[in-house]
Tab-separated table of C-alpha atoms in Angstrom:
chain	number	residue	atom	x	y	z
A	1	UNK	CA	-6.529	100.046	-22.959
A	2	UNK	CA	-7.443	96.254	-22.814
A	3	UNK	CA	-11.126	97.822	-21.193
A	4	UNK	CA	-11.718	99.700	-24.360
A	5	UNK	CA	-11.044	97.078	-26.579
A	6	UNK	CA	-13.279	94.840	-24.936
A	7	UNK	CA	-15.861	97.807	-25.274
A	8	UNK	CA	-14.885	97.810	-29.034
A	9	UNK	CA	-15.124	94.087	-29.756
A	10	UNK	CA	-18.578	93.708	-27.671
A	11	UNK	CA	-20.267	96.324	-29.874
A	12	UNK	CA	-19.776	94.920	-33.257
A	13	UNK	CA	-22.240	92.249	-34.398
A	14	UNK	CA	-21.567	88.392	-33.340
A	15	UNK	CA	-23.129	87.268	-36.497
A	16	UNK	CA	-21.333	87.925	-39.871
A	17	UNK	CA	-23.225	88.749	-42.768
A	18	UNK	CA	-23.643	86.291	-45.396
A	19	UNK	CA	-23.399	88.389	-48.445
A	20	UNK	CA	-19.795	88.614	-47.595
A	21	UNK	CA	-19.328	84.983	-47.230
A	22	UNK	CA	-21.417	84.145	-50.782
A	23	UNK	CA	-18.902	86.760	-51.960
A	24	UNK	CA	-15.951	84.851	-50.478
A	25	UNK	CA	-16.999	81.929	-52.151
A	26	UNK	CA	-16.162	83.281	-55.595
A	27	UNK	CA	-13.005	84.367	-54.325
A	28	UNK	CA	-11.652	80.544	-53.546
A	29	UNK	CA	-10.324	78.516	-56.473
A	30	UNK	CA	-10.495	74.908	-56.264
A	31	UNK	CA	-8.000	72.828	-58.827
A	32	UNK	CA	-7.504	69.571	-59.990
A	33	UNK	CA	-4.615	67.463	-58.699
A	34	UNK	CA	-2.643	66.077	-61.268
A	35	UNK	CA	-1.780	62.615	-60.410
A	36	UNK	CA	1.786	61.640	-59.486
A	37	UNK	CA	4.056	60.092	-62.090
A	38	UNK	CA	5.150	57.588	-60.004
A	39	UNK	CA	2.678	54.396	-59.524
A	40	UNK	CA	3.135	51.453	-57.662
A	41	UNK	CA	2.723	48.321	-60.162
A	42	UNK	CA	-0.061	45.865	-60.080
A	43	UNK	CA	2.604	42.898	-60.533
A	44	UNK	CA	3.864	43.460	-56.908
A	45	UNK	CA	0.456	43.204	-55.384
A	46	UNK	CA	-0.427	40.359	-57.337
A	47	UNK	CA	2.834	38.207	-56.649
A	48	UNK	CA	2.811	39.028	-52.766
A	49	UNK	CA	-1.257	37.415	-52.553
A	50	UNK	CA	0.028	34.848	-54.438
A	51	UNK	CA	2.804	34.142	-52.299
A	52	UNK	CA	0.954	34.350	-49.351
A	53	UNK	CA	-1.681	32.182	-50.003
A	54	UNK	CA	1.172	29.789	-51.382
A	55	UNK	CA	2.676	29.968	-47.790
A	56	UNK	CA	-0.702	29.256	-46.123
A	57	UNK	CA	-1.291	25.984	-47.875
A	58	UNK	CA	2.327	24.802	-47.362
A	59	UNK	CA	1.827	25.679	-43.839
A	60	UNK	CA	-1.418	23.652	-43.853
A	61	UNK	CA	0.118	20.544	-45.483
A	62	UNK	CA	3.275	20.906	-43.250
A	63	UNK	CA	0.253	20.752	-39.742
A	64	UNK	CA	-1.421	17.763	-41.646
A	65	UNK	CA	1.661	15.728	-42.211
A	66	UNK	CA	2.468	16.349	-38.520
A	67	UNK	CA	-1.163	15.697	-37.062
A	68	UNK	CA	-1.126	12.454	-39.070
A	69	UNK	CA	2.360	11.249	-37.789
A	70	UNK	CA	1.418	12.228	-34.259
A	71	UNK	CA	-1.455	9.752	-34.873
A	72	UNK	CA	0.272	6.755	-36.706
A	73	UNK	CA	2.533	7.113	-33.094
A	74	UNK	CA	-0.721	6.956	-31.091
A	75	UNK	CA	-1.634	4.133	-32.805
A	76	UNK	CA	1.122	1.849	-32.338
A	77	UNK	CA	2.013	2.959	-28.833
A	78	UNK	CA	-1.930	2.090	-27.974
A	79	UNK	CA	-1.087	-1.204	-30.040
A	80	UNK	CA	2.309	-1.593	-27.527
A	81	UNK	CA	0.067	-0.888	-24.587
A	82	UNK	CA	-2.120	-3.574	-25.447
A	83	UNK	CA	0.727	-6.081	-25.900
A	84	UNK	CA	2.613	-5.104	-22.349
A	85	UNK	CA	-0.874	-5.716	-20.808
A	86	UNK	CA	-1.532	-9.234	-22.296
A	87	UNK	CA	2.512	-10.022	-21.225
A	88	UNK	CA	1.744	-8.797	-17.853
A	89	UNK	CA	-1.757	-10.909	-17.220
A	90	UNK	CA	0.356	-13.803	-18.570
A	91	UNK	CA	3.427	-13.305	-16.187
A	92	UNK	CA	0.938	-12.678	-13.266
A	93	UNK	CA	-0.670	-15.795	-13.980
A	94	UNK	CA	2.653	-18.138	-14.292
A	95	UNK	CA	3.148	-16.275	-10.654
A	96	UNK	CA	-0.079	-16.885	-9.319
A	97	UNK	CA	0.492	-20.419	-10.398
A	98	UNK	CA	4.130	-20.724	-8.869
A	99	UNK	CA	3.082	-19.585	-5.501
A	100	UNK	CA	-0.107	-21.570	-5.294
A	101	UNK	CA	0.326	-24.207	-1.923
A	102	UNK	CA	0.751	-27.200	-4.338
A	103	UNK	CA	3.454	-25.651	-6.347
A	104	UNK	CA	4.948	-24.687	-2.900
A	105	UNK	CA	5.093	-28.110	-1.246
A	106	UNK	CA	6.520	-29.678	-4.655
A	107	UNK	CA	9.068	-27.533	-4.417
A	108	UNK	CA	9.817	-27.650	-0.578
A	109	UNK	CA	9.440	-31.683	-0.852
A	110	UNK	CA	12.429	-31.345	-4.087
A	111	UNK	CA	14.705	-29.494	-1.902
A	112	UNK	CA	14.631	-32.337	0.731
A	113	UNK	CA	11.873	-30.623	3.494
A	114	UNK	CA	9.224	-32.708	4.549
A	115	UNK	CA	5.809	-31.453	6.214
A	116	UNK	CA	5.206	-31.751	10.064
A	117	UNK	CA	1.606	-33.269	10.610
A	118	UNK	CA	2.346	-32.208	14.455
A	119	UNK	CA	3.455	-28.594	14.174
A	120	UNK	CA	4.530	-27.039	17.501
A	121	UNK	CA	4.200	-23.187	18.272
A	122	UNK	CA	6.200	-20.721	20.441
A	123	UNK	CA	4.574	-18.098	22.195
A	124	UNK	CA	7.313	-14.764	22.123
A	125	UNK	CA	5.452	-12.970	24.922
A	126	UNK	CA	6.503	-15.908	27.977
A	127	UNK	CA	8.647	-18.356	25.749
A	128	UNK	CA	6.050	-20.935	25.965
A	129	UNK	CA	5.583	-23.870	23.529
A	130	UNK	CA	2.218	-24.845	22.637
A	131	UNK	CA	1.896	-28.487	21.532
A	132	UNK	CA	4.543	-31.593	21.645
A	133	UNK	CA	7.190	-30.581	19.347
A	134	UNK	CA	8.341	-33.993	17.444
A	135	UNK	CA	10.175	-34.476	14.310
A	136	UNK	CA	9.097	-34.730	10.944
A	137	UNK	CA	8.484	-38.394	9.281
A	138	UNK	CA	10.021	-38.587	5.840
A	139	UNK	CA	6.876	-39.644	4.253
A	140	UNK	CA	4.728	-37.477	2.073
A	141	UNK	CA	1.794	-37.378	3.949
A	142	UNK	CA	1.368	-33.215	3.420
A	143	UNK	CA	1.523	-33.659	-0.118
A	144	UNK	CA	-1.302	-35.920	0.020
A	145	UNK	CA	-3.888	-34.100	2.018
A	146	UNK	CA	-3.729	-31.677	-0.974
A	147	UNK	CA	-5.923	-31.051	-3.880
A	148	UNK	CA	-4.004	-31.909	-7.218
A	149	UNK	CA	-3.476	-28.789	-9.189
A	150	UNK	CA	-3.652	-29.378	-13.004
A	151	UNK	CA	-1.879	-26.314	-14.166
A	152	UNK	CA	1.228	-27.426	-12.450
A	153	UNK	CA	1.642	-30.307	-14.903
A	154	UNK	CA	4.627	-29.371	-16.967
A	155	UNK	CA	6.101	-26.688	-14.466
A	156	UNK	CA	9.559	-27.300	-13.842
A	157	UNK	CA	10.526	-27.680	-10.125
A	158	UNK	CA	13.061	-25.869	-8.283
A	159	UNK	CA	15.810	-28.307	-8.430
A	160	UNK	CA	15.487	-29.190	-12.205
A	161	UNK	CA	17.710	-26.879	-14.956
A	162	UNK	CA	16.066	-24.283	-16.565
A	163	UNK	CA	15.594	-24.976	-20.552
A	164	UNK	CA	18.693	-23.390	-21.279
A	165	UNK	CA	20.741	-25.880	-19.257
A	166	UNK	CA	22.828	-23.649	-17.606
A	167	UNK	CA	23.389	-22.411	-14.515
A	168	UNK	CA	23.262	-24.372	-11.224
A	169	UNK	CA	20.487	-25.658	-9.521
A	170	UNK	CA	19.044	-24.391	-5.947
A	171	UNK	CA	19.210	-28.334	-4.460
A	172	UNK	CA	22.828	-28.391	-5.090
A	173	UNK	CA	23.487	-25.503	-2.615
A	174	UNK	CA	22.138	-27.194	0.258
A	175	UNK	CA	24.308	-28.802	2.749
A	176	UNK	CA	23.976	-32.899	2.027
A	177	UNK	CA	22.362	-34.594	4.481
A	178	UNK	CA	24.977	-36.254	6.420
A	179	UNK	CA	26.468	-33.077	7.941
A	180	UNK	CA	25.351	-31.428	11.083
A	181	UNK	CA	23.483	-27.932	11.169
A	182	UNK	CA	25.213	-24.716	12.369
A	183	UNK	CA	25.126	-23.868	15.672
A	184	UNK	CA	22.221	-21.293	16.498
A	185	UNK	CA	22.704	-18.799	19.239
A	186	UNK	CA	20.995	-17.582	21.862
A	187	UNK	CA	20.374	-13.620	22.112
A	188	UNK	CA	17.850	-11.802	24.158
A	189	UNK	CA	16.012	-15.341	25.075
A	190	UNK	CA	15.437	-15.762	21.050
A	191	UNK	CA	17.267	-18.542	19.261
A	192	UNK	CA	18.776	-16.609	16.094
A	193	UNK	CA	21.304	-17.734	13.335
A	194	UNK	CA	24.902	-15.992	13.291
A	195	UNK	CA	24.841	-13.837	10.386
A	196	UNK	CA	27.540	-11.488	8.837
């Protein structure tokens, strides 16, 4: 039965013909939509653009107030940086100062050493010692070989008080110089001080 109907549909015409559509045509009805009754107000719109561009410039003055603070910060932390580096040039140079060989030998010759014009070595390797070991004349005679330094003038030397007054100073730790040194033992063929 599907075979004939095959046969049946195969022998009509494909096309249609178009009287019957111009025909169909008059048939349809087209109508206007009424529209509905309920609207949405113009208000609403209006209020929500207003509020949003309300929102964007309080968000953009909010960023600016931020972006400037962040930069008033920059500015005196870059201010700060320049301060800390002028402190630490100063404090370097008061150090490069202290430890120059003149500042050195003031303070060595305030804490009671004197300088050995006839210094003696000892080789570690065979326990030699190169040179005639004598002692030390009390007279200044290392201080004199060297060049004057004119920005120690007004440094204070190890044994005077600080400006504040207090606190002890370094010379009045030593041992006085009637007493005899400690005893310095011998380990391993090196001479080394008893320690704790």
């Amino acid at each position: 039965m599907s075979d004939n109907l095959a046969r049946v549909l195969t022998t009509e015409p494909l096309r249609p013909d178009f009287t019957e559509r111009s025909g169909a045509d008059e048939r349809r009805h087209i109508e206007v939509v009424s529209p509905s009754t309920h609207t949405r107000p113009r208000v609403v719109y209006a209020l929500s653009a207003v509020a949003c561009v309300g929102a964007v410039i309080v968000a953009q003055l909010l960023l600016s107030v931020g972006i400037s603070q962040g930069a008033y910060e920059i500015s005196a932390l870059r201010a700060s940086q320049v301060e800390l580096g002028r402190t630490a040039d100063s404090v370097s140079e008061d150090l490069i100062r202290v430890s120059s060989p003149q500042s050195l030998a003031a303070n060595a010759e305030a804490l009671g050493m004197v300088s050995n014009s006839t210094p003696a070595y000892l080789r570690l390797s065979d326990g030699a010692v190169l040179g005639a070991p004598t002692s030390a004349s009390g007279g200044a005679a290392g201080a004199a070989s060297l060049v004057p330094n004119s920005l120690l003038t007004g440094v204070p030397l190890v044994t005077q008080l600080p400006a504040g007054g207090q606190g002890t100073s370094v010379a009045s730790g030593a041992p006085a110089a009637g007493t005899a040194p400690a005893a310095v033992t011998v380990a391993d063929g090196l001479p080394s001080p008893t320690t704790r």
